[in-house]
Amino acid sequence: MKRIEFHNREKETKEIMAILDSEPSLITFVYGPINSGKTALITHLIEELPDEYVVFYVNLRGKFISNYDDFVRALFKLDREKKEYKDILKTISEVSLKSLKFAGIPVTEGVMDLFFREKTYEDVFEFLEDYFTEIAENKIPVLIVDELQKIGDVRINTHLVYELFNLFIRLTKELHLCHVFAVTSDSLFVQRVYSEAMLSGRCDYLLVDDFDEDATAAFLEEHGFTDSEKRVAWECCGGKPVCLLELIRADDLERKVAKLLRLRTGELKTFLKTLNELGGKITVNDERHEINYELIIDMLKMFLDEEEIDMWSIDEISKRYLVKNNILFIDPDMGIIKPQSRLDLLAIREVMGNV
């Protein structure tokens, strides 16, 4: 299988490096449409960081987190070779760059046993504060939590995510110990974060969107696309990296484009048919709401003439339902809502043109 090299994200890279070059002071939420390259960007940057940084990358993708034990297992990585907690800290402070990237936060078996025995977030977060305090004496710790929304609804006494936010604020704004990046493709979660009073003035937002037209053309040129092929690719996929990769690997470009559009259009038709015949519901603020099919259709028809619309111009229930089902994307920082991809926009126009 053809391996695709990381394509330059100069603007986003500069923004992140500017954050890392300064004293930790804000939580940075890295967000964007699904499959826009957020994790690829973060992974690439981790590989390029100089040796004064030590990165702890916690990826919650694919993990089911419903309680305290699940959370601890997702956050920490058991180091069976080390018997003492201090040995881990000593290793982190002294080893070379190639070792300074951890999938999870390494701890000893004794520490894990303590967490499972005590079962209180206070112990975990107090431990993490001490952990990063010691590391910060010799290195610059960077904590990255990918797919943070996975714990958005986990509730043990209070919502877990709020306890985490308090920890992140403590590590950044108050103690200036550790850079914290929270990565998510769930724009409903970002909207929720954006409206949280507790995070006002304590976080920043970095959008990793699909490539623009110039970046898309440059990316495709690296893979031998002609000018006409670039236009065809842009019209179908826009700058969605995962979609462009499918075109790069295709033997017949026109046939692949037609297939992608046919599949996405079929998925949207099935989604709407199911909603119309069986109905739909969504939970907002712990209450279940019925979905109004006609309002969904009216909302989608707005994209017949527009590529993006004002996020406050539509009803909240329909908006949340379409975003939750990965048809639309909210950018709360810009106040807009748009299809998740160029392909979604084309499918919406195809289906709504016949309604």
CSV table of C-alpha atoms in Angstrom, one decimal:
chain,number,residue,atom,x,y,z
A,1,MET,CA,0.0,0.0,0.0
A,2,LYS,CA,1.3,3.5,-0.9
A,3,ARG,CA,2.4,5.4,2.1
A,4,ILE,CA,1.4,9.0,2.3
A,5,GLU,CA,3.8,11.5,3.9
A,6,PHE,CA,2.6,14.2,6.3
A,7,HIS,CA,1.6,17.3,4.3
A,8,ASN,CA,2.8,20.7,5.6
A,9,ARG,CA,0.4,22.5,8.0
A,10,GLU,CA,2.5,25.6,8.3
A,11,LYS,CA,-0.1,27.9,9.8
A,12,GLU,CA,-1.3,25.4,12.5
A,13,THR,CA,2.3,24.3,13.2
A,14,LYS,CA,3.4,27.9,13.8
A,15,GLU,CA,0.4,28.5,16.2
A,16,ILE,CA,1.2,25.4,18.2
A,17,MET,CA,5.0,26.1,18.4
A,18,ALA,CA,4.2,29.7,19.5
A,19,ILE,CA,2.2,28.2,22.4
A,20,LEU,CA,5.0,25.7,23.3
A,21,ASP,CA,7.6,28.4,23.2
A,22,SER,CA,5.8,30.4,25.8
A,23,GLU,CA,5.0,29.7,29.5
A,24,PRO,CA,2.1,27.4,30.0
A,25,SER,CA,-0.9,29.6,30.7
A,26,LEU,CA,-4.0,28.4,28.7
A,27,ILE,CA,-5.7,25.1,27.8
A,28,THR,CA,-5.6,24.7,24.0
A,29,PHE,CA,-8.6,23.0,22.4
A,30,VAL,CA,-7.6,21.6,19.0
A,31,TYR,CA,-10.8,21.0,17.0
A,32,GLY,CA,-12.1,20.6,13.5
A,33,PRO,CA,-14.3,18.5,11.2
A,34,ILE,CA,-14.0,14.7,11.3
A,35,ASN,CA,-10.9,13.4,9.5
A,36,SER,CA,-9.4,16.9,9.0
A,37,GLY,CA,-5.9,15.7,10.1
A,38,LYS,CA,-5.9,16.8,13.8
A,39,THR,CA,-4.3,13.7,15.2
A,40,ALA,CA,-1.8,13.6,12.2
A,41,LEU,CA,-0.7,17.1,12.9
A,42,ILE,CA,-0.3,16.5,16.7
A,43,THR,CA,1.6,13.2,16.0
A,44,HIS,CA,3.9,14.9,13.6
A,45,LEU,CA,4.7,17.8,16.0
A,46,ILE,CA,5.5,15.4,18.7
A,47,GLU,CA,8.1,13.8,16.5
A,48,GLU,CA,9.7,17.2,15.8
A,49,LEU,CA,9.9,18.7,19.3
A,50,PRO,CA,13.3,19.5,20.7
A,51,ASP,CA,14.7,17.5,23.6
A,52,GLU,CA,13.6,19.8,26.4
A,53,TYR,CA,10.0,18.7,25.9
A,54,VAL,CA,8.5,15.5,27.3
A,55,VAL,CA,5.1,14.5,25.8
A,56,PHE,CA,2.4,12.5,27.4
A,57,TYR,CA,-0.1,11.5,24.7
A,58,VAL,CA,-3.4,10.0,26.0
A,59,ASN,CA,-5.6,8.8,23.2
A,60,LEU,CA,-9.2,8.0,24.2
A,61,ARG,CA,-10.3,6.9,20.8
A,62,GLY,CA,-11.9,3.5,20.8
A,63,LYS,CA,-11.9,3.3,24.6
A,64,PHE,CA,-15.2,2.8,26.6
A,65,ILE,CA,-15.1,5.0,29.7
A,66,SER,CA,-18.1,4.8,32.0
A,67,ASN,CA,-16.6,4.9,35.5
A,68,TYR,CA,-13.6,5.7,37.6
A,69,ASP,CA,-11.6,2.5,36.9
A,70,ASP,CA,-12.0,3.0,33.1
A,71,PHE,CA,-10.7,6.5,33.4
A,72,VAL,CA,-7.6,5.5,35.4
A,73,ARG,CA,-6.8,2.8,32.9
A,74,ALA,CA,-7.2,5.2,30.0
A,75,LEU,CA,-5.1,7.9,31.6
A,76,PHE,CA,-2.2,6.0,33.0
A,77,LYS,CA,0.2,3.4,31.5
A,78,LEU,CA,1.6,0.7,33.8
A,79,ASP,CA,5.5,0.6,33.8
A,80,ARG,CA,6.2,-3.0,35.0
A,81,GLU,CA,9.9,-2.5,34.9
A,82,LYS,CA,10.0,0.2,37.5
A,83,LYS,CA,9.2,-0.6,41.1
A,84,GLU,CA,9.5,2.9,42.5
A,85,TYR,CA,7.6,6.0,41.3
A,86,LYS,CA,10.8,8.1,41.8
A,87,ASP,CA,12.6,5.8,39.3
A,88,ILE,CA,10.1,6.8,36.6
A,89,LEU,CA,10.5,10.5,37.2
A,90,LYS,CA,14.3,10.1,37.2
A,91,THR,CA,14.2,8.3,33.9
A,92,ILE,CA,12.0,11.0,32.3
A,93,SER,CA,14.4,13.7,33.5
A,94,GLU,CA,17.5,12.0,32.2
A,95,VAL,CA,16.8,9.9,29.1
A,96,SER,CA,17.3,11.0,25.5
A,97,LEU,CA,14.6,12.6,23.2
A,98,LYS,CA,13.6,9.4,21.5
A,99,SER,CA,12.3,8.1,24.8
A,100,LEU,CA,10.4,11.3,25.7
A,101,LYS,CA,7.1,10.4,24.1
A,102,PHE,CA,4.7,8.4,26.2
A,103,ALA,CA,1.4,6.7,25.2
A,104,GLY,CA,-0.3,7.5,28.5
A,105,ILE,CA,1.2,8.7,31.8
A,106,PRO,CA,3.7,6.0,33.1
A,107,VAL,CA,3.2,4.9,36.7
A,108,THR,CA,4.3,2.0,38.8
A,109,GLU,CA,2.0,-0.9,39.8
A,110,GLY,CA,1.9,0.4,43.3
A,111,VAL,CA,0.5,3.7,42.2
A,112,MET,CA,-2.1,2.0,40.1
A,113,ASP,CA,-3.1,-0.2,43.0
A,114,LEU,CA,-3.5,2.9,45.2
A,115,PHE,CA,-5.7,4.6,42.7
A,116,PHE,CA,-8.0,1.5,42.4
A,117,ARG,CA,-8.1,1.2,46.2
A,118,GLU,CA,-8.9,4.8,47.0
A,119,LYS,CA,-11.2,5.5,44.0
A,120,THR,CA,-11.2,9.2,44.4
A,121,TYR,CA,-10.4,11.8,41.6
A,122,GLU,CA,-8.8,14.0,44.2
A,123,ASP,CA,-6.0,11.5,44.7
A,124,VAL,CA,-5.4,11.1,41.0
A,125,PHE,CA,-5.4,14.8,40.3
A,126,GLU,CA,-3.2,15.6,43.3
A,127,PHE,CA,-0.8,12.9,42.1
A,128,LEU,CA,-0.7,14.4,38.6
A,129,GLU,CA,0.0,17.9,40.0
A,130,ASP,CA,3.0,16.6,42.0
A,131,TYR,CA,4.1,14.4,39.0
A,132,PHE,CA,4.2,17.4,36.6
A,133,THR,CA,5.8,19.6,39.2
A,134,GLU,CA,8.8,17.3,39.5
A,135,ILE,CA,9.1,16.8,35.8
A,136,ALA,CA,9.0,20.6,35.2
A,137,GLU,CA,12.2,21.0,37.2
A,138,ASN,CA,14.2,19.5,34.3
A,139,LYS,CA,11.8,19.3,31.3
A,140,ILE,CA,8.8,21.0,29.8
A,141,PRO,CA,5.9,18.6,30.1
A,142,VAL,CA,3.2,18.6,27.4
A,143,LEU,CA,-0.1,16.7,28.1
A,144,ILE,CA,-2.2,15.9,25.0
A,145,VAL,CA,-5.6,14.2,25.4
A,146,ASP,CA,-7.1,13.1,22.1
A,147,GLU,CA,-10.9,12.6,21.8
A,148,LEU,CA,-11.5,14.3,25.1
A,149,GLN,CA,-15.3,14.2,24.5
A,150,LYS,CA,-15.3,10.5,25.3
A,151,ILE,CA,-15.5,11.4,29.0
A,152,GLY,CA,-17.9,14.3,28.4
A,153,ASP,CA,-20.9,12.6,30.0
A,154,VAL,CA,-19.2,10.4,32.5
A,155,ARG,CA,-20.6,11.3,35.9
A,156,ILE,CA,-19.3,10.2,39.3
A,157,ASN,CA,-20.6,12.7,41.9
A,158,THR,CA,-20.0,15.4,39.3
A,159,HIS,CA,-19.2,15.3,35.6
A,160,LEU,CA,-15.6,14.0,35.2
A,161,VAL,CA,-14.8,16.5,32.5
A,162,TYR,CA,-15.3,19.4,34.9
A,163,GLU,CA,-12.9,17.9,37.3
A,164,LEU,CA,-10.4,17.5,34.5
A,165,PHE,CA,-10.9,21.1,33.4
A,166,ASN,CA,-10.1,22.2,37.0
A,167,LEU,CA,-6.9,20.1,36.8
A,168,PHE,CA,-6.0,21.6,33.4
A,169,ILE,CA,-6.6,25.1,34.7
A,170,ARG,CA,-4.4,24.4,37.7
A,171,LEU,CA,-1.5,23.0,35.5
A,172,THR,CA,-1.6,25.9,33.1
A,173,LYS,CA,-3.2,29.2,34.3
A,174,GLU,CA,-2.3,28.8,38.0
A,175,LEU,CA,1.0,26.9,38.2
A,176,HIS,CA,2.3,27.3,34.7
A,177,LEU,CA,3.7,23.8,34.9
A,178,CYS,CA,2.5,21.9,31.8
A,179,HIS,CA,1.2,22.7,28.3
A,180,VAL,CA,-2.3,21.0,27.9
A,181,PHE,CA,-3.8,20.3,24.5
A,182,ALA,CA,-7.3,18.8,24.3
A,183,VAL,CA,-8.1,17.4,20.8
A,184,THR,CA,-11.6,16.7,19.6
A,185,SER,CA,-13.7,16.3,16.4
A,186,ASP,CA,-17.0,16.5,18.3
A,187,SER,CA,-18.1,20.1,17.6
A,188,LEU,CA,-21.0,19.8,20.0
A,189,PHE,CA,-18.5,19.2,22.8
A,190,VAL,CA,-16.5,22.2,21.6
A,191,GLN,CA,-19.7,24.3,21.7
A,192,ARG,CA,-20.3,23.1,25.2
A,193,VAL,CA,-16.7,24.0,26.2
A,194,TYR,CA,-17.0,27.4,24.5
A,195,SER,CA,-20.0,28.3,26.7
A,196,GLU,CA,-18.5,27.2,30.0
A,197,ALA,CA,-18.0,30.1,32.3
A,198,MET,CA,-15.3,28.2,34.3
A,199,LEU,CA,-13.1,28.2,31.1
A,200,SER,CA,-13.5,31.9,30.2
A,201,GLY,CA,-10.1,33.4,29.9
A,202,ARG,CA,-8.5,30.1,30.6
A,203,CYS,CA,-8.4,28.4,27.2
A,204,ASP,CA,-7.8,29.0,23.5
A,205,TYR,CA,-9.1,27.4,20.4
A,206,LEU,CA,-7.1,26.1,17.4
A,207,LEU,CA,-9.1,25.1,14.3
A,208,VAL,CA,-7.6,22.3,12.2
A,209,ASP,CA,-9.9,22.5,9.2
A,210,ASP,CA,-9.7,20.6,5.9
A,211,PHE,CA,-7.0,21.9,3.5
A,212,ASP,CA,-7.9,25.1,1.6
A,213,GLU,CA,-7.8,25.0,-2.2
A,214,ASP,CA,-4.1,26.0,-2.6
A,215,ALA,CA,-3.0,23.4,0.0
A,216,THR,CA,-5.1,20.8,-1.7
A,217,ALA,CA,-3.6,21.5,-5.1
A,218,ALA,CA,0.0,21.4,-3.7
A,219,PHE,CA,-0.8,18.1,-1.9
A,220,LEU,CA,-2.2,16.5,-5.1
A,221,GLU,CA,0.7,17.9,-7.2
A,222,GLU,CA,3.1,15.9,-5.0
A,223,HIS,CA,1.3,12.8,-6.1
A,224,GLY,CA,1.3,13.6,-9.8
A,225,PHE,CA,-2.1,15.0,-10.4
A,226,THR,CA,-2.7,17.2,-13.5
A,227,ASP,CA,-4.5,20.5,-13.2
A,228,SER,CA,-7.7,19.0,-14.5
A,229,GLU,CA,-7.4,16.1,-12.0
A,230,LYS,CA,-6.9,18.6,-9.2
A,231,ARG,CA,-10.1,20.4,-10.2
A,232,VAL,CA,-12.1,17.2,-10.2
A,233,ALA,CA,-10.7,16.2,-6.8
A,234,TRP,CA,-11.4,19.6,-5.3
A,235,GLU,CA,-15.0,19.7,-6.6
A,236,CYS,CA,-15.7,16.3,-5.0
A,237,CYS,CA,-13.6,16.2,-1.8
A,238,GLY,CA,-12.6,19.8,-1.1
A,239,GLY,CA,-9.6,19.6,1.2
A,240,LYS,CA,-10.7,16.5,3.2
A,241,PRO,CA,-7.4,14.6,3.7
A,242,VAL,CA,-8.9,11.1,4.1
A,243,CYS,CA,-11.0,11.7,0.9
A,244,LEU,CA,-8.0,12.9,-1.1
A,245,LEU,CA,-6.1,9.8,-0.1
A,246,GLU,CA,-8.8,7.7,-1.6
A,247,LEU,CA,-8.5,9.6,-4.9
A,248,ILE,CA,-4.7,9.3,-4.8
A,249,ARG,CA,-4.9,5.5,-4.5
A,250,ALA,CA,-7.7,5.2,-7.1
A,251,ASP,CA,-6.9,3.7,-10.5
A,252,ASP,CA,-9.8,5.6,-12.2
A,253,LEU,CA,-10.3,9.1,-10.8
A,254,GLU,CA,-13.6,9.9,-12.4
A,255,ARG,CA,-15.1,6.5,-11.4
A,256,LYS,CA,-13.9,6.9,-7.8
A,257,VAL,CA,-15.4,10.4,-7.6
A,258,ALA,CA,-18.8,9.1,-8.8
A,259,LYS,CA,-18.7,6.2,-6.4
A,260,LEU,CA,-17.9,8.4,-3.4
A,261,LEU,CA,-20.7,10.8,-4.2
A,262,ARG,CA,-23.1,8.0,-4.9
A,263,LEU,CA,-22.3,6.3,-1.5
A,264,ARG,CA,-22.6,9.5,0.5
A,265,THR,CA,-25.8,10.5,-1.2
A,266,GLY,CA,-27.2,7.0,-0.5
A,267,GLU,CA,-26.3,7.3,3.2
A,268,LEU,CA,-28.0,10.6,3.5
A,269,LYS,CA,-31.2,9.3,1.8
A,270,THR,CA,-31.2,6.4,4.2
A,271,PHE,CA,-30.7,8.6,7.2
A,272,LEU,CA,-33.6,10.9,6.2
A,273,LYS,CA,-35.9,8.0,5.3
A,274,THR,CA,-35.3,6.4,8.6
A,275,LEU,CA,-35.9,9.6,10.5
A,276,ASN,CA,-39.1,10.3,8.5
A,277,GLU,CA,-40.5,6.8,9.1
A,278,LEU,CA,-39.2,5.9,12.5
A,279,GLY,CA,-38.6,9.3,14.1
A,280,GLY,CA,-35.6,10.4,16.1
A,281,LYS,CA,-34.7,11.7,19.5
A,282,ILE,CA,-31.8,13.5,21.1
A,283,THR,CA,-30.8,14.2,24.7
A,284,VAL,CA,-30.1,17.9,25.5
A,285,ASN,CA,-29.5,18.9,29.2
A,286,ASP,CA,-30.6,15.5,30.4
A,287,GLU,CA,-34.0,15.8,28.6
A,288,ARG,CA,-35.1,13.7,25.5
A,289,HIS,CA,-36.4,15.7,22.6
A,290,GLU,CA,-38.3,14.5,19.5
A,291,ILE,CA,-36.8,15.4,16.1
A,292,ASN,CA,-39.0,17.4,13.7
A,293,TYR,CA,-38.4,15.9,10.2
A,294,GLU,CA,-39.7,19.0,8.4
A,295,LEU,CA,-37.3,21.3,10.4
A,296,ILE,CA,-34.4,19.0,9.5
A,297,ILE,CA,-35.3,19.3,5.8
A,298,ASP,CA,-35.7,23.0,6.0
A,299,MET,CA,-32.3,23.3,7.6
A,300,LEU,CA,-30.6,21.1,5.0
A,301,LYS,CA,-32.3,23.1,2.2
A,302,MET,CA,-30.4,26.2,3.4
A,303,PHE,CA,-27.2,24.6,2.0
A,304,LEU,CA,-28.7,24.6,-1.6
A,305,ASP,CA,-27.4,28.1,-2.0
A,306,GLU,CA,-24.9,28.5,0.9
A,307,GLU,CA,-21.7,26.6,2.0
A,308,GLU,CA,-22.0,27.8,5.6
A,309,ILE,CA,-24.7,29.5,7.7
A,310,ASP,CA,-25.0,31.4,10.9
A,311,MET,CA,-25.2,28.9,13.8
A,312,TRP,CA,-27.8,31.1,15.6
A,313,SER,CA,-30.2,31.2,12.6
A,314,ILE,CA,-31.5,27.6,13.1
A,315,ASP,CA,-33.3,25.7,15.9
A,316,GLU,CA,-31.1,24.1,18.5
A,317,ILE,CA,-32.6,20.6,18.4
A,318,SER,CA,-32.2,20.1,14.6
A,319,LYS,CA,-28.7,21.6,14.7
A,320,ARG,CA,-27.5,19.2,17.4
A,321,TYR,CA,-29.1,16.2,15.8
A,322,LEU,CA,-27.4,16.8,12.4
A,323,VAL,CA,-24.1,17.5,14.1
A,324,LYS,CA,-24.3,14.5,16.3
A,325,ASN,CA,-24.9,12.4,13.2
A,326,ASN,CA,-21.7,13.8,11.5
A,327,ILE,CA,-23.6,15.6,8.7
A,328,LEU,CA,-22.9,19.1,9.9
A,329,PHE,CA,-20.0,20.8,11.8
A,330,ILE,CA,-20.2,23.7,14.2
A,331,ASP,CA,-17.4,26.2,14.6
A,332,PRO,CA,-18.5,28.1,17.8
A,333,ASP,CA,-15.4,30.4,17.5
A,334,MET,CA,-16.6,31.7,14.1
A,335,GLY,CA,-20.3,31.3,14.8
A,336,ILE,CA,-20.9,29.2,11.7
A,337,ILE,CA,-22.3,25.8,10.9
A,338,LYS,CA,-21.4,23.9,7.7
A,339,PRO,CA,-21.4,20.4,6.2
A,340,GLN,CA,-18.6,18.1,7.6
A,341,SER,CA,-17.0,18.0,4.1
A,342,ARG,CA,-17.3,19.1,0.5
A,343,LEU,CA,-18.7,15.6,-0.2
A,344,ASP,CA,-21.4,16.1,2.4
A,345,LEU,CA,-22.3,19.4,0.8
A,346,LEU,CA,-22.7,17.8,-2.6
A,347,ALA,CA,-24.8,15.0,-1.2
A,348,ILE,CA,-27.0,17.4,0.7
A,349,ARG,CA,-27.6,19.4,-2.5
A,350,GLU,CA,-28.2,16.3,-4.5
A,351,VAL,CA,-30.9,15.0,-2.1
A,352,MET,CA,-32.5,18.4,-1.2
A,353,GLY,CA,-32.7,19.2,-4.9
A,354,ASN,CA,-35.2,16.4,-5.3
A,355,VAL,CA,-37.3,16.9,-2.1
